Coordinates of C-alpha atoms and ligand atoms in Angstrom, one line a residue:
M1201 CA 4.7 40.5 -23.3
K1202 CA 3.5 40.2 -19.5
T1203 CA 5.9 40.8 -16.7
L1204 CA 5.3 39.5 -13.3
L1205 CA 7.4 40.1 -10.1
V1206 CA 8.8 37.8 -7.6
A1207 CA 9.0 40.2 -4.6
L1208 CA 11.7 39.2 -2.6
G1209 CA 13.3 42.5 -1.4
K1210 CA 16.8 42.9 -2.9
R1211 CA 16.3 39.5 -4.5
S1212 CA 13.3 40.4 -6.4
Y1213 CA 13.2 39.5 -10.1
P1214 CA 10.9 39.7 -13.1
I1215 CA 9.2 36.7 -14.9
Y1216 CA 8.8 37.7 -18.7
I1217 CA 6.1 35.9 -20.5
G1218 CA 5.3 36.0 -24.0
S1219 CA 6.0 35.4 -27.7
G1220 CA 9.5 35.7 -29.4
L1221 CA 11.3 36.5 -26.1
L1222 CA 14.3 34.2 -27.0
S1223 CA 15.3 36.5 -29.8
R1224 CA 15.0 39.8 -27.7
P1225 CA 18.7 40.5 -26.6
E1226 CA 17.8 43.6 -24.6
L1227 CA 15.9 41.1 -22.2
F1228 CA 19.0 39.2 -21.7
K1229 CA 21.3 41.9 -21.5
K1230 CA 19.5 43.8 -18.8
H1231 CA 20.1 41.0 -16.5
I1232 CA 23.8 40.3 -17.4
K1233 CA 26.3 42.5 -15.3
S1234 CA 29.5 40.6 -16.5
R1235 CA 31.5 39.9 -19.9
Q1236 CA 31.7 36.2 -19.1
V1237 CA 28.4 34.2 -19.9
I1238 CA 28.0 30.3 -19.9
V1239 CA 24.9 28.9 -21.2
I1240 CA 24.0 25.2 -19.8
T1241 CA 21.6 23.3 -22.1
N1242 CA 21.1 19.6 -23.1
T1243 CA 21.5 17.6 -26.4
T1244 CA 17.9 17.8 -27.2
I1245 CA 17.5 21.7 -26.8
A1246 CA 20.8 22.9 -28.1
P1247 CA 20.1 21.9 -31.8
I1248 CA 16.8 23.9 -31.6
Y1249 CA 17.4 26.9 -29.4
L1250 CA 21.0 27.5 -28.6
D1251 CA 21.8 29.4 -31.5
T1252 CA 19.2 31.7 -31.1
V1253 CA 20.3 32.4 -27.5
L1254 CA 24.0 32.7 -28.4
K1255 CA 23.0 35.3 -31.1
N1256 CA 21.6 37.5 -28.4
L1257 CA 25.2 37.6 -26.8
D1258 CA 27.6 38.4 -29.6
D1259 CA 29.4 40.9 -27.5
Y1260 CA 30.2 38.6 -24.5
V1261 CA 32.9 36.2 -23.9
I1262 CA 30.4 33.3 -24.4
E1263 CA 30.7 29.6 -23.6
Y1264 CA 28.3 26.7 -23.7
L1265 CA 27.9 23.3 -22.1
V1266 CA 25.7 20.7 -23.5
L1267 CA 24.8 18.0 -21.0
P1268 CA 23.0 14.7 -21.8
D1269 CA 19.3 14.8 -21.7
G1270 CA 17.2 13.0 -18.9
E1271 CA 16.0 13.1 -15.4
Q1272 CA 18.8 10.3 -14.7
Y1273 CA 21.4 12.8 -15.4
K1274 CA 20.2 15.3 -12.8
T1275 CA 23.1 14.4 -10.7
L1276 CA 26.2 15.8 -9.0
D1277 CA 28.3 14.3 -11.7
S1278 CA 26.5 16.6 -14.3
V1279 CA 26.9 19.5 -11.9
T1280 CA 30.6 18.8 -11.6
Q1281 CA 30.9 18.9 -15.5
I1282 CA 29.6 22.6 -15.2
F1283 CA 32.1 23.3 -12.6
D1284 CA 35.0 21.9 -14.7
K1285 CA 33.9 24.0 -17.7
L1286 CA 33.5 27.1 -15.7
L1287 CA 37.0 26.4 -14.2
A1288 CA 38.7 25.5 -17.5
C1289 CA 37.4 28.9 -19.0
K1290 CA 38.7 30.8 -16.0
F1291 CA 35.2 32.2 -15.5
S1292 CA 35.4 34.6 -12.3
R1293 CA 32.8 35.3 -9.8
N1294 CA 31.0 37.9 -11.7
A1295 CA 30.3 35.6 -14.5
T1296 CA 26.7 34.8 -15.5
L1297 CA 25.1 31.4 -16.0
I1298 CA 22.2 30.8 -18.5
A1299 CA 20.1 27.8 -17.8
L1300 CA 18.3 26.9 -21.2
G1301 CA 16.1 24.0 -20.7
G1302 CA 13.3 22.2 -18.9
G1303 CA 13.3 21.7 -15.0
V1304 CA 16.4 19.2 -15.1
I1305 CA 18.7 21.9 -16.8
G1306 CA 17.1 24.7 -14.7
D1307 CA 17.5 22.8 -11.3
M1308 CA 21.3 22.0 -12.2
G1309 CA 22.3 25.2 -13.7
G1310 CA 20.7 27.0 -10.8
F1311 CA 22.6 24.7 -8.2
A1312 CA 25.8 25.0 -10.1
A1313 CA 25.6 28.9 -10.1
A1314 CA 24.8 28.6 -6.4
C1315 CA 27.9 26.7 -5.6
Y1316 CA 30.4 28.2 -8.1
Q1317 CA 32.7 30.3 -6.1
R1318 CA 29.9 30.6 -3.5
G1319 CA 27.5 32.2 -6.0
I1320 CA 27.3 33.7 -9.4
A1321 CA 24.5 35.3 -11.2
F1322 CA 21.9 33.1 -13.3
L1323 CA 19.1 33.4 -15.7
Q1324 CA 16.3 30.9 -16.1
I1325 CA 15.2 30.3 -19.7
P1326 CA 12.6 27.6 -19.2
T1327 CA 11.8 25.7 -22.4
T1328 CA 8.9 23.2 -21.1
L1329 CA 5.6 24.0 -19.9
L1330 CA 6.3 22.5 -16.5
A1331 CA 9.6 24.6 -16.1
Q1332 CA 7.7 27.7 -17.2
V1333 CA 5.1 27.2 -14.5
D1334 CA 6.8 26.1 -11.8
S1335 CA 10.4 25.0 -11.7
S1336 CA 12.1 28.2 -13.0
V1337 CA 10.2 30.4 -10.5
G1338 CA 11.2 30.3 -6.9
G1339 CA 14.8 29.4 -6.4
K1340 CA 14.7 25.7 -5.6
T1341 CA 17.8 24.2 -7.3
G1342 CA 19.5 20.8 -6.9
V1343 CA 20.1 17.3 -8.0
N1344 CA 18.7 13.9 -7.2
H1345 CA 20.4 11.2 -5.1
P1346 CA 19.9 7.5 -5.7
L1347 CA 18.0 7.4 -2.4
G1348 CA 15.9 10.3 -2.9
K1349 CA 14.7 12.9 -5.2
N1350 CA 16.1 16.5 -5.0
M1351 CA 17.9 15.6 -1.8
I1352 CA 20.8 17.7 -2.6
G1353 CA 20.2 21.4 -3.3
A1354 CA 20.0 25.0 -2.5
F1355 CA 17.5 28.1 -2.5
Y1356 CA 19.1 30.3 -5.1
Q1357 CA 17.1 32.8 -6.8
P1358 CA 17.7 33.8 -10.7
Q1359 CA 18.1 37.5 -12.0
C1360 CA 15.2 36.7 -14.1
V1361 CA 13.0 34.2 -15.8
I1362 CA 12.3 34.4 -19.5
A1363 CA 9.4 32.4 -20.4
D1364 CA 9.0 32.1 -24.2
A1365 CA 5.6 30.4 -25.1
D1366 CA 6.8 30.0 -28.7
V1367 CA 9.2 27.2 -27.7
L1368 CA 6.5 25.0 -26.5
D1369 CA 5.6 24.3 -30.2
T1370 CA 8.5 21.7 -30.3
L1371 CA 7.5 20.1 -26.9
D1372 CA 6.0 16.6 -27.3
E1373 CA 2.5 15.8 -26.1
R1374 CA 3.8 13.7 -23.3
Q1375 CA 5.8 16.5 -22.1
L1376 CA 3.0 19.1 -22.6
S1377 CA 0.7 16.9 -20.4
A1378 CA 3.3 16.6 -17.6
G1379 CA 3.5 20.4 -17.4
L1380 CA -0.3 20.5 -17.0
A1381 CA 0.1 18.4 -13.9
E1382 CA 1.7 21.3 -12.3
V1383 CA -0.9 23.7 -13.6
I1384 CA -3.7 21.8 -12.2
K1385 CA -1.9 21.8 -8.9
Y1386 CA -2.3 25.6 -8.5
G1387 CA -6.2 25.1 -9.0
L1388 CA -6.2 22.6 -6.3
I1389 CA -4.1 24.1 -3.7
R1390 CA -5.5 27.7 -3.8
D1391 CA -7.5 28.8 -6.7
A1392 CA -10.9 26.8 -7.1
G1393 CA -11.8 29.5 -9.9
F1394 CA -8.7 28.5 -12.0
F1395 CA -9.4 24.7 -11.3
N1396 CA -13.1 25.5 -12.9
W1397 CA -11.3 27.2 -15.8
L1398 CA -9.0 24.5 -16.5
E1399 CA -11.9 22.0 -16.7
Q1400 CA -13.6 24.1 -19.2
N1401 CA -10.4 25.0 -21.3
I1402 CA -8.4 21.7 -21.0
D1403 CA -9.0 20.7 -24.8
L1404 CA -7.8 24.2 -25.7
L1405 CA -4.6 23.7 -23.6
L1406 CA -4.0 20.3 -25.2
A1407 CA -4.5 21.8 -28.6
R1408 CA -1.8 24.4 -27.6
D1409 CA -4.2 27.3 -28.2
K1410 CA -1.9 30.3 -27.7
S1411 CA -4.2 32.4 -25.7
A1412 CA -5.3 29.5 -23.4
L1413 CA -1.8 28.6 -22.9
A1414 CA -0.7 32.1 -22.2
Y1415 CA -3.4 32.5 -19.6
A1416 CA -2.4 29.4 -17.9
I1417 CA 1.3 30.1 -17.8
E1418 CA 0.5 33.7 -16.4
H1419 CA -2.1 32.4 -13.9
S1420 CA 0.3 29.8 -12.6
C1421 CA 3.3 32.0 -12.3
K1422 CA 1.3 34.5 -10.6
N1423 CA 0.1 31.9 -8.1
K1424 CA 3.8 30.6 -7.6
A1425 CA 5.2 34.3 -7.3
E1426 CA 2.8 35.0 -4.6
I1427 CA 3.5 32.1 -2.6
V1428 CA 7.3 32.4 -3.0
A1429 CA 7.1 35.9 -1.9
E1430 CA 5.3 34.9 1.2
D1431 CA 7.5 32.0 2.1
E1432 CA 10.6 31.7 0.3
T1433 CA 12.5 28.9 2.1
E1434 CA 9.3 26.8 2.8
T1435 CA 8.6 27.2 6.4
G1436 CA 4.9 27.5 5.8
V1437 CA 2.8 28.0 2.8
R1438 CA 5.2 27.0 0.0
A1439 CA 4.9 23.5 1.3
T1440 CA 1.5 23.3 -0.3
L1441 CA 3.3 23.5 -3.7
N1442 CA 4.3 19.7 -2.9
L1443 CA 0.8 18.4 -3.2
G1444 CA 1.1 14.9 -4.6
H1445 CA 4.7 15.3 -4.6
T1446 CA 5.8 12.8 -1.7
F1447 CA 3.8 10.1 -3.4
G1448 CA 5.1 11.3 -6.8
H1449 CA 8.8 11.4 -5.7
A1450 CA 8.5 7.9 -4.3
I1451 CA 7.3 6.9 -7.5
E1452 CA 10.1 8.5 -9.5
T1453 CA 12.8 7.1 -7.2
G1454 CA 11.1 3.6 -6.6
V1455 CA 10.6 2.9 -10.5
G1456 CA 13.9 4.6 -11.6
Y1457 CA 14.5 8.1 -12.4
G1458 CA 13.3 9.0 -16.1
E1459 CA 10.7 6.2 -16.2
Y1460 CA 7.8 8.4 -15.1
L1461 CA 8.0 12.2 -16.0
H1462 CA 8.1 14.3 -13.1
G1463 CA 4.6 15.7 -13.9
E1464 CA 3.2 12.2 -14.5
A1465 CA 4.4 11.1 -11.0
V1466 CA 2.7 14.1 -9.6
A1467 CA -0.5 13.5 -11.3
I1468 CA -0.7 10.0 -9.7
G1469 CA 0.6 11.2 -6.5
T1470 CA -2.1 14.1 -6.4
C1471 CA -4.8 11.4 -7.0
L1472 CA -3.4 9.4 -4.0
A1473 CA -3.5 12.5 -1.9
A1474 CA -7.2 13.3 -3.1
D1475 CA -8.0 9.7 -2.0
L1476 CA -6.5 10.3 1.3
S1477 CA -8.3 13.6 1.8
R1478 CA -11.7 11.9 1.0
R1479 CA -10.8 9.6 3.9
H1480 CA -10.5 12.4 6.2
A1481 CA -13.9 13.5 5.1
W1482 CA -12.6 16.8 3.6
L1483 CA -13.2 15.8 -0.1
T1484 CA -16.2 14.3 -1.3
D1485 CA -16.5 11.4 -3.7
V1486 CA -17.4 14.0 -6.4
D1487 CA -14.4 16.2 -5.7
V1488 CA -12.1 13.2 -6.3
E1489 CA -14.0 12.1 -9.4
R1490 CA -13.5 15.7 -10.8
I1491 CA -9.8 15.6 -9.9
I1492 CA -9.2 12.3 -11.5
A1493 CA -11.3 13.3 -14.6
L1494 CA -9.2 16.3 -15.2
F1495 CA -5.7 14.6 -14.9
K1496 CA -7.3 11.9 -17.2
H1497 CA -8.5 14.3 -19.6
S1498 CA -5.0 16.0 -19.7
R1499 CA -3.7 12.4 -20.7
L1500 CA -2.0 11.9 -17.6
P1501 CA -1.7 8.6 -15.6
V1502 CA -3.8 8.3 -12.4
V1503 CA -2.9 4.8 -11.0
P1504 CA 0.4 3.9 -9.3
P1505 CA 2.7 1.5 -10.8
A1506 CA 1.8 -2.0 -9.8
Q1507 CA 5.5 -3.0 -8.7
L1508 CA 5.4 -0.4 -5.9
D1509 CA 3.2 -2.0 -3.1
A1510 CA 2.1 -0.1 0.0
G1511 CA 5.2 -1.3 2.0
R1512 CA 7.7 -0.1 -0.6
F1513 CA 5.7 3.2 -1.0
L1514 CA 6.0 3.8 2.8
E1515 CA 9.8 3.1 2.7
L1516 CA 10.5 5.6 -0.1
M1517 CA 8.1 8.2 1.6
A1518 CA 10.1 8.1 4.4
V1519 CA 12.8 10.2 2.6
D1520 CA 11.2 13.5 2.1
K1521 CA 12.1 16.9 3.0
K1522 CA 8.7 17.6 4.9
N1523 CA 9.1 14.9 7.3
I1524 CA 10.1 15.6 10.9
D1525 CA 11.9 13.2 13.1
G1526 CA 11.3 10.5 10.4
K1527 CA 7.5 11.0 10.4
I1528 CA 5.6 10.9 7.2
R1529 CA 4.0 14.6 6.7
L1530 CA 1.7 15.2 3.7
I1531 CA 0.0 18.1 2.0
L1532 CA -3.7 17.2 1.8
L1533 CA -6.9 18.9 0.3
K1534 CA -9.5 20.6 2.7
K1535 CA -11.4 21.2 -0.5
I1536 CA -10.8 21.9 -4.2
G1537 CA -8.9 25.4 -4.2
L1538 CA -7.6 24.9 -0.5
A1539 CA -4.6 22.7 0.6
T1540 CA -3.6 21.9 4.2
L1541 CA 0.0 22.8 5.6
P1542 CA 2.1 19.6 5.9
V1543 CA 0.0 17.2 8.2
D1544 CA 1.3 14.1 10.3
V1545 CA -0.6 11.4 8.6
D1546 CA -2.8 9.1 10.1
R1547 CA -1.0 5.7 9.4
E1548 CA -4.0 3.5 9.0
R1549 CA -5.7 5.8 6.6
L1550 CA -2.5 6.3 4.5
E1551 CA -2.1 2.5 4.3
L1552 CA -5.6 2.2 3.2
T1553 CA -5.2 4.6 0.4
L1554 CA -1.7 2.9 -0.7
K1555 CA -3.3 -0.6 -0.5
T1556 CA -6.7 0.2 -2.2
Y1557 CA -6.5 3.4 -4.5
G1558 CA -6.1 2.4 -8.0
R1559 CA -5.2 -1.4 -7.1
K1560 CA -7.1 -4.1 -8.8
Ligands
NAD1891 P1 13.1 17.8 -18.5 O1 13.8 19.1 -18.1 O2 13.6 16.7 -18.3 O3 12.4 18.3 -19.8 C1 11.6 17.3 -20.5 C2 12.1 16.8 -21.9 O4 11.5 17.9 -22.7 C3 13.7 16.7 -21.9 O5 13.7 15.6 -23.0 C4 13.9 17.9 -22.7 O6 15.2 18.0 -23.3 C5 12.8 18.2 -23.5 N1 12.6 19.5 -23.9 C6 12.7 20.8 -23.2 N2 12.3 21.9 -23.8 C7 11.9 21.4 -25.1 C8 11.3 22.2 -26.1 N3 11.1 23.3 -26.0 N4 11.2 21.4 -27.3 C9 11.4 20.2 -27.3 N5 11.9 19.2 -26.2 C10 12.1 20.1 -25.1 O7 11.7 18.0 -17.5 P2 10.7 19.0 -16.9 O8 9.4 18.4 -17.0 O9 10.9 20.4 -17.5 O10 11.2 19.2 -15.4 C11 11.2 18.1 -14.5 C12 12.3 18.4 -13.4 O11 11.9 19.8 -12.9 C13 12.4 17.4 -12.4 O12 13.6 17.1 -12.2 C14 11.7 17.9 -11.1 O13 12.1 17.6 -10.0 C15 12.1 19.6 -11.4 N6 11.1 20.5 -10.7 C16 11.7 21.4 -9.9 C17 10.9 22.4 -9.4 C18 11.4 23.4 -8.6 O14 10.8 24.3 -8.0 N7 12.9 23.6 -8.8 C19 9.4 22.3 -9.7 C20 9.1 21.3 -10.3 C21 9.8 20.4 -11.0
LIG1892 N1 7.9 23.0 -6.9 C1 7.9 23.3 -5.5 C2 8.3 24.6 -5.0 O1 8.8 25.4 -5.6 O2 8.3 24.9 -3.9

């Protein structure tokens, strides 16, 4: 097992990465300081992993809640169901919440933990590649709103992250690829060597080679932990983690939550951001081709949905947390391995990208 630290002073916590971690009660117990524990999961994950997790917690007052599965359920209604359960069980302020699932469960579980009685402890047990390399680390929690993705939320750090690579065995191919989109992101924004490694090892990752996956998870978490330690609440460098996300969120909201996987929307969004970076003469044609090729090779989509024309994209992109005074701001690439901080976009170039990139 590897242990990384998210260094945030009093709120520092470990990320455990390895095999068989779901069956190691001591890892859980070390971070549970109460008798009352609730596990939040969904209908897909519960039949596969809930019992394994519950077995670690025989000697606690343990409750669980199984929510419906899907991005379309990442809502305040689902979070209210968590509050209802906690209140019905008379759980106190020292209770602990365990979020067992992908990014949707992790984001909602963390948000419920942040709000219940003004904050209870929570553990992240990420079960998708995307959640293991990104969403479980760093304390962004929240839900979607019909008018905008992740628009309601809080920064709230977990007690620990337990990333058991074995659970990825049951993940379907499409979900694995979606996770790779966020892995590739780290290479693009700050780690050109990792991007090169990914180009060379993408087939091993797609074949779920254990050591390649372990390397990719650890390397991604290390990058994320460093960024979060430097800028927990996104006043600076943390915004670079949003490369491709403004376009991506517009796709998710515009087409309907759940239609595109988050990682798929991010892959398309990153290609749009790369095209726009080329229009600033920061990336070369060859850079953009390498980026698109790596996403394609990862079995990810690289062109925007036809039903979102440039005008609709611009409308949707106006709802984004990086915008200031209603002005669209984006993360772009100076080169492979170096992202900009949010830049006020040149409207003409942005429209050119939206009208031409991937359009017939
Ligand atoms: P997800 O949580 O919807 O999980 C994807 C699918 O895989 C679901 O159907 C889930 O039930 C299933 N699943 C999960 N683990 C499984 C396993 N081990 N075996 C079989 N099936 C399994 O999606 P996701 O890609 O994990 O997360 C996407 C969400 O994360 C989005 O809402 C996105 O906004 C959010 N996100 C948050 C952050 C953050 O910093 N908080 C970062 C990136 C993404
Ligand atoms: N996934 C973006 C962030 O954690 O900041």
